[in-house]
Amino acid sequence: MLTKKGKYGLKAAVHLARLSAGSSTQVADIAEANNIPKKFLDVILGELRNAGFLASKKGKLGGYRLARAPEDIVVGDMIRALDGPLAPFPCASRNAYEACEDCDVSTCEVRLLMVRVRDAIGTVLDTITLAQMRDLSHEALTSFVDYI
Protein backbone atom coordinates (compact mmCIF):
# COMPACT_ATOMS: atom_id res chain seq x y z
CA MET A 1 0.00 0.00 0.00
CA LEU A 2 1.26 3.47 -0.82
CA THR A 3 2.04 5.40 2.35
CA LYS A 4 1.00 8.98 3.04
CA LYS A 5 4.63 9.90 2.48
CA GLY A 6 4.48 8.42 -1.02
CA LYS A 7 1.11 9.98 -1.76
CA TYR A 8 2.14 13.42 -0.54
CA GLY A 9 5.45 13.18 -2.40
CA LEU A 10 3.65 12.44 -5.66
CA LYS A 11 1.16 15.27 -5.08
CA ALA A 12 3.99 17.70 -4.42
CA ALA A 13 5.89 16.52 -7.50
CA VAL A 14 2.81 16.96 -9.68
CA HIS A 15 2.40 20.44 -8.21
CA LEU A 16 5.99 21.24 -9.24
CA ALA A 17 5.44 19.67 -12.67
CA ARG A 18 2.63 22.18 -13.28
CA LEU A 19 5.03 25.11 -12.85
CA SER A 20 6.81 26.56 -15.84
CA ALA A 21 10.19 24.94 -16.55
CA GLY A 22 12.86 26.00 -14.05
CA SER A 23 10.39 27.74 -11.73
CA SER A 24 10.45 27.05 -8.02
CA THR A 25 7.99 27.51 -5.19
CA GLN A 26 7.99 27.54 -1.41
CA VAL A 27 7.13 24.48 0.68
CA ALA A 28 4.31 26.42 2.36
CA ASP A 29 2.66 27.07 -1.02
CA ILE A 30 2.83 23.39 -2.02
CA ALA A 31 1.54 22.31 1.39
CA GLU A 32 -1.39 24.72 1.35
CA ALA A 33 -2.41 23.98 -2.24
CA ASN A 34 -2.38 20.20 -1.66
CA ASN A 35 -3.58 20.03 1.95
CA ILE A 36 -0.32 18.47 3.18
CA PRO A 37 1.15 19.14 6.65
CA LYS A 38 4.11 21.47 6.06
CA LYS A 39 6.51 19.81 8.52
CA PHE A 40 5.88 16.40 6.94
CA LEU A 41 6.28 17.90 3.47
CA ASP A 42 9.64 19.41 4.46
CA VAL A 43 10.93 15.89 5.21
CA ILE A 44 9.45 14.41 2.02
CA LEU A 45 10.85 17.11 -0.26
CA GLY A 46 14.26 16.70 1.39
CA GLU A 47 14.19 12.98 0.57
CA LEU A 48 13.17 13.67 -3.03
CA ARG A 49 15.98 16.24 -3.30
CA ASN A 50 18.51 13.77 -1.90
CA ALA A 51 17.29 11.17 -4.41
CA GLY A 52 17.91 13.62 -7.28
CA PHE A 53 14.31 14.36 -8.26
CA LEU A 54 14.20 17.90 -6.88
CA ALA A 55 16.53 20.84 -6.55
CA SER A 56 16.25 23.51 -3.90
CA LYS A 57 17.49 26.98 -3.26
CA LYS A 58 17.52 28.67 0.13
CA GLY A 59 16.50 32.22 0.77
CA LYS A 60 13.66 34.61 0.11
CA LEU A 61 13.45 33.76 -3.58
CA GLY A 62 14.27 30.10 -3.06
CA GLY A 63 12.13 27.02 -2.89
CA TYR A 64 11.84 23.69 -4.64
CA ARG A 65 11.77 22.84 -8.33
CA LEU A 66 12.09 19.67 -10.38
CA ALA A 67 15.71 18.71 -11.02
CA ARG A 68 14.78 17.21 -14.41
CA ALA A 69 11.99 17.64 -16.91
CA PRO A 70 8.77 15.88 -15.78
CA GLU A 71 8.98 13.77 -18.95
CA ASP A 72 12.24 12.31 -17.61
CA ILE A 73 10.99 11.36 -14.13
CA VAL A 74 9.46 7.90 -13.74
CA VAL A 75 6.75 7.64 -11.07
CA GLY A 76 7.89 4.18 -9.93
CA ASP A 77 11.36 5.55 -9.15
CA MET A 78 9.88 8.30 -6.99
CA ILE A 79 7.71 5.86 -5.06
CA ARG A 80 10.68 3.56 -4.44
CA ALA A 81 12.71 6.54 -3.19
CA LEU A 82 10.01 7.41 -0.65
CA ASP A 83 8.40 4.08 0.24
CA GLY A 84 10.94 1.45 -0.72
CA PRO A 85 10.24 -1.65 -2.82
CA LEU A 86 6.93 -2.08 -4.66
CA ALA A 87 6.55 -5.73 -3.63
CA PRO A 88 3.81 -6.43 -1.06
CA PHE A 89 6.10 -8.87 0.83
CA PRO A 90 9.89 -8.99 1.19
CA CYS A 91 9.97 -12.49 -0.35
CA ALA A 92 8.51 -11.05 -3.58
CA SER A 93 10.95 -8.14 -3.81
CA ARG A 94 13.71 -7.87 -6.39
CA ASN A 95 15.88 -5.38 -4.54
CA ALA A 96 15.00 -6.00 -0.88
CA TYR A 97 14.44 -9.75 -0.98
CA GLU A 98 14.13 -11.61 2.30
CA ALA A 99 13.14 -15.28 2.47
CA CYS A 100 10.17 -16.18 4.63
CA GLU A 101 10.76 -18.44 7.58
CA ASP A 102 7.54 -20.37 7.10
CA CYS A 103 7.57 -21.45 3.45
CA ASP A 104 9.55 -22.77 0.50
CA VAL A 105 10.12 -19.81 -1.85
CA SER A 106 10.01 -22.02 -4.95
CA THR A 107 6.58 -23.50 -4.20
CA CYS A 108 4.81 -20.95 -1.99
CA GLU A 109 1.64 -19.96 -3.82
CA VAL A 110 1.33 -16.69 -1.86
CA ARG A 111 4.85 -15.62 -2.88
CA LEU A 112 4.29 -16.64 -6.50
CA LEU A 113 1.12 -14.54 -6.64
CA MET A 114 2.79 -11.57 -4.94
CA VAL A 115 5.59 -11.66 -7.52
CA ARG A 116 2.90 -11.22 -10.18
CA VAL A 117 1.34 -8.39 -8.19
CA ARG A 118 4.75 -6.71 -7.89
CA ASP A 119 5.31 -7.08 -11.63
CA ALA A 120 1.86 -5.64 -12.45
CA ILE A 121 2.38 -2.64 -10.17
CA GLY A 122 5.86 -2.09 -11.60
CA THR A 123 4.57 -2.33 -15.16
CA VAL A 124 2.21 0.58 -14.52
CA LEU A 125 4.40 2.75 -12.31
CA ASP A 126 7.58 2.25 -14.33
CA THR A 127 5.94 3.28 -17.60
CA ILE A 128 4.31 6.48 -16.35
CA THR A 129 6.27 9.71 -16.19
CA LEU A 130 5.54 12.62 -13.92
CA ALA A 131 4.38 14.57 -16.99
CA GLN A 132 1.85 11.84 -17.83
CA MET A 133 0.66 11.75 -14.24
CA ARG A 134 0.30 15.54 -14.23
CA ASP A 135 -1.89 15.31 -17.32
CA LEU A 136 -4.19 12.59 -15.94
CA SER A 137 -6.68 15.02 -14.36
CA HIS A 138 -6.98 16.92 -17.66
CA GLU A 139 -7.52 13.64 -19.54
CA ALA A 140 -10.10 12.48 -17.00
CA LEU A 141 -11.98 15.79 -17.23
CA THR A 142 -11.91 15.66 -21.03
CA SER A 143 -13.19 12.06 -21.01
CA PHE A 144 -15.96 13.02 -18.59
CA VAL A 145 -17.03 15.98 -20.73
CA ASP A 146 -17.01 13.75 -23.83
CA TYR A 147 -19.08 11.18 -21.95
CA ILE A 148 -21.80 13.73 -21.12
Coordinates of C-alpha atoms in Angstrom, one line a residue:
M1 CA 0.0 0.0 0.0
L2 CA 1.3 3.5 -0.8
T3 CA 2.0 5.4 2.4
K4 CA 1.0 9.0 3.0
K5 CA 4.6 9.9 2.5
G6 CA 4.5 8.4 -1.0
K7 CA 1.1 10.0 -1.8
Y8 CA 2.1 13.4 -0.5
G9 CA 5.4 13.2 -2.4
L10 CA 3.6 12.4 -5.7
K11 CA 1.2 15.3 -5.1
A12 CA 4.0 17.7 -4.4
A13 CA 5.9 16.5 -7.5
V14 CA 2.8 17.0 -9.7
H15 CA 2.4 20.4 -8.2
L16 CA 6.0 21.2 -9.2
A17 CA 5.4 19.7 -12.7
R18 CA 2.6 22.2 -13.3
L19 CA 5.0 25.1 -12.9
S20 CA 6.8 26.6 -15.8
A21 CA 10.2 24.9 -16.5
G22 CA 12.9 26.0 -14.0
S23 CA 10.4 27.7 -11.7
S24 CA 10.4 27.1 -8.0
T25 CA 8.0 27.5 -5.2
Q26 CA 8.0 27.5 -1.4
V27 CA 7.1 24.5 0.7
A28 CA 4.3 26.4 2.4
D29 CA 2.7 27.1 -1.0
I30 CA 2.8 23.4 -2.0
A31 CA 1.5 22.3 1.4
E32 CA -1.4 24.7 1.3
A33 CA -2.4 24.0 -2.2
N34 CA -2.4 20.2 -1.7
N35 CA -3.6 20.0 2.0
I36 CA -0.3 18.5 3.2
P37 CA 1.1 19.1 6.6
K38 CA 4.1 21.5 6.1
K39 CA 6.5 19.8 8.5
F40 CA 5.9 16.4 6.9
L41 CA 6.3 17.9 3.5
D42 CA 9.6 19.4 4.5
V43 CA 10.9 15.9 5.2
I44 CA 9.4 14.4 2.0
L45 CA 10.8 17.1 -0.3
G46 CA 14.3 16.7 1.4
E47 CA 14.2 13.0 0.6
L48 CA 13.2 13.7 -3.0
R49 CA 16.0 16.2 -3.3
N50 CA 18.5 13.8 -1.9
A51 CA 17.3 11.2 -4.4
G52 CA 17.9 13.6 -7.3
F53 CA 14.3 14.4 -8.3
L54 CA 14.2 17.9 -6.9
A55 CA 16.5 20.8 -6.6
S56 CA 16.3 23.5 -3.9
K57 CA 17.5 27.0 -3.3
K58 CA 17.5 28.7 0.1
G59 CA 16.5 32.2 0.8
K60 CA 13.7 34.6 0.1
L61 CA 13.4 33.8 -3.6
G62 CA 14.3 30.1 -3.1
G63 CA 12.1 27.0 -2.9
Y64 CA 11.8 23.7 -4.6
R65 CA 11.8 22.8 -8.3
L66 CA 12.1 19.7 -10.4
A67 CA 15.7 18.7 -11.0
R68 CA 14.8 17.2 -14.4
A69 CA 12.0 17.6 -16.9
P70 CA 8.8 15.9 -15.8
E71 CA 9.0 13.8 -18.9
D72 CA 12.2 12.3 -17.6
I73 CA 11.0 11.4 -14.1
V74 CA 9.5 7.9 -13.7
V75 CA 6.7 7.6 -11.1
G76 CA 7.9 4.2 -9.9
D77 CA 11.4 5.5 -9.2
M78 CA 9.9 8.3 -7.0
I79 CA 7.7 5.9 -5.1
R80 CA 10.7 3.6 -4.4
A81 CA 12.7 6.5 -3.2
L82 CA 10.0 7.4 -0.6
D83 CA 8.4 4.1 0.2
G84 CA 10.9 1.4 -0.7
P85 CA 10.2 -1.7 -2.8
L86 CA 6.9 -2.1 -4.7
A87 CA 6.5 -5.7 -3.6
P88 CA 3.8 -6.4 -1.1
F89 CA 6.1 -8.9 0.8
P90 CA 9.9 -9.0 1.2
C91 CA 10.0 -12.5 -0.3
A92 CA 8.5 -11.0 -3.6
S93 CA 10.9 -8.1 -3.8
R94 CA 13.7 -7.9 -6.4
N95 CA 15.9 -5.4 -4.5
A96 CA 15.0 -6.0 -0.9
Y97 CA 14.4 -9.8 -1.0
E98 CA 14.1 -11.6 2.3
A99 CA 13.1 -15.3 2.5
C100 CA 10.2 -16.2 4.6
E101 CA 10.8 -18.4 7.6
D102 CA 7.5 -20.4 7.1
C103 CA 7.6 -21.4 3.4
D104 CA 9.5 -22.8 0.5
V105 CA 10.1 -19.8 -1.8
S106 CA 10.0 -22.0 -4.9
T107 CA 6.6 -23.5 -4.2
C108 CA 4.8 -21.0 -2.0
E109 CA 1.6 -20.0 -3.8
V110 CA 1.3 -16.7 -1.9
R111 CA 4.8 -15.6 -2.9
L112 CA 4.3 -16.6 -6.5
L113 CA 1.1 -14.5 -6.6
M114 CA 2.8 -11.6 -4.9
V115 CA 5.6 -11.7 -7.5
R116 CA 2.9 -11.2 -10.2
V117 CA 1.3 -8.4 -8.2
R118 CA 4.8 -6.7 -7.9
D119 CA 5.3 -7.1 -11.6
A120 CA 1.9 -5.6 -12.5
I121 CA 2.4 -2.6 -10.2
G122 CA 5.9 -2.1 -11.6
T123 CA 4.6 -2.3 -15.2
V124 CA 2.2 0.6 -14.5
L125 CA 4.4 2.8 -12.3
D126 CA 7.6 2.2 -14.3
T127 CA 5.9 3.3 -17.6
I128 CA 4.3 6.5 -16.3
T129 CA 6.3 9.7 -16.2
L130 CA 5.5 12.6 -13.9
A131 CA 4.4 14.6 -17.0
Q132 CA 1.9 11.8 -17.8
M133 CA 0.7 11.8 -14.2
R134 CA 0.3 15.5 -14.2
D135 CA -1.9 15.3 -17.3
L136 CA -4.2 12.6 -15.9
S137 CA -6.7 15.0 -14.4
H138 CA -7.0 16.9 -17.7
E139 CA -7.5 13.6 -19.5
A140 CA -10.1 12.5 -17.0
L141 CA -12.0 15.8 -17.2
T142 CA -11.9 15.7 -21.0
S143 CA -13.2 12.1 -21.0
F144 CA -16.0 13.0 -18.6
V145 CA -17.0 16.0 -20.7
D146 CA -17.0 13.8 -23.8
Y147 CA -19.1 11.2 -21.9
I148 CA -21.8 13.7 -21.1

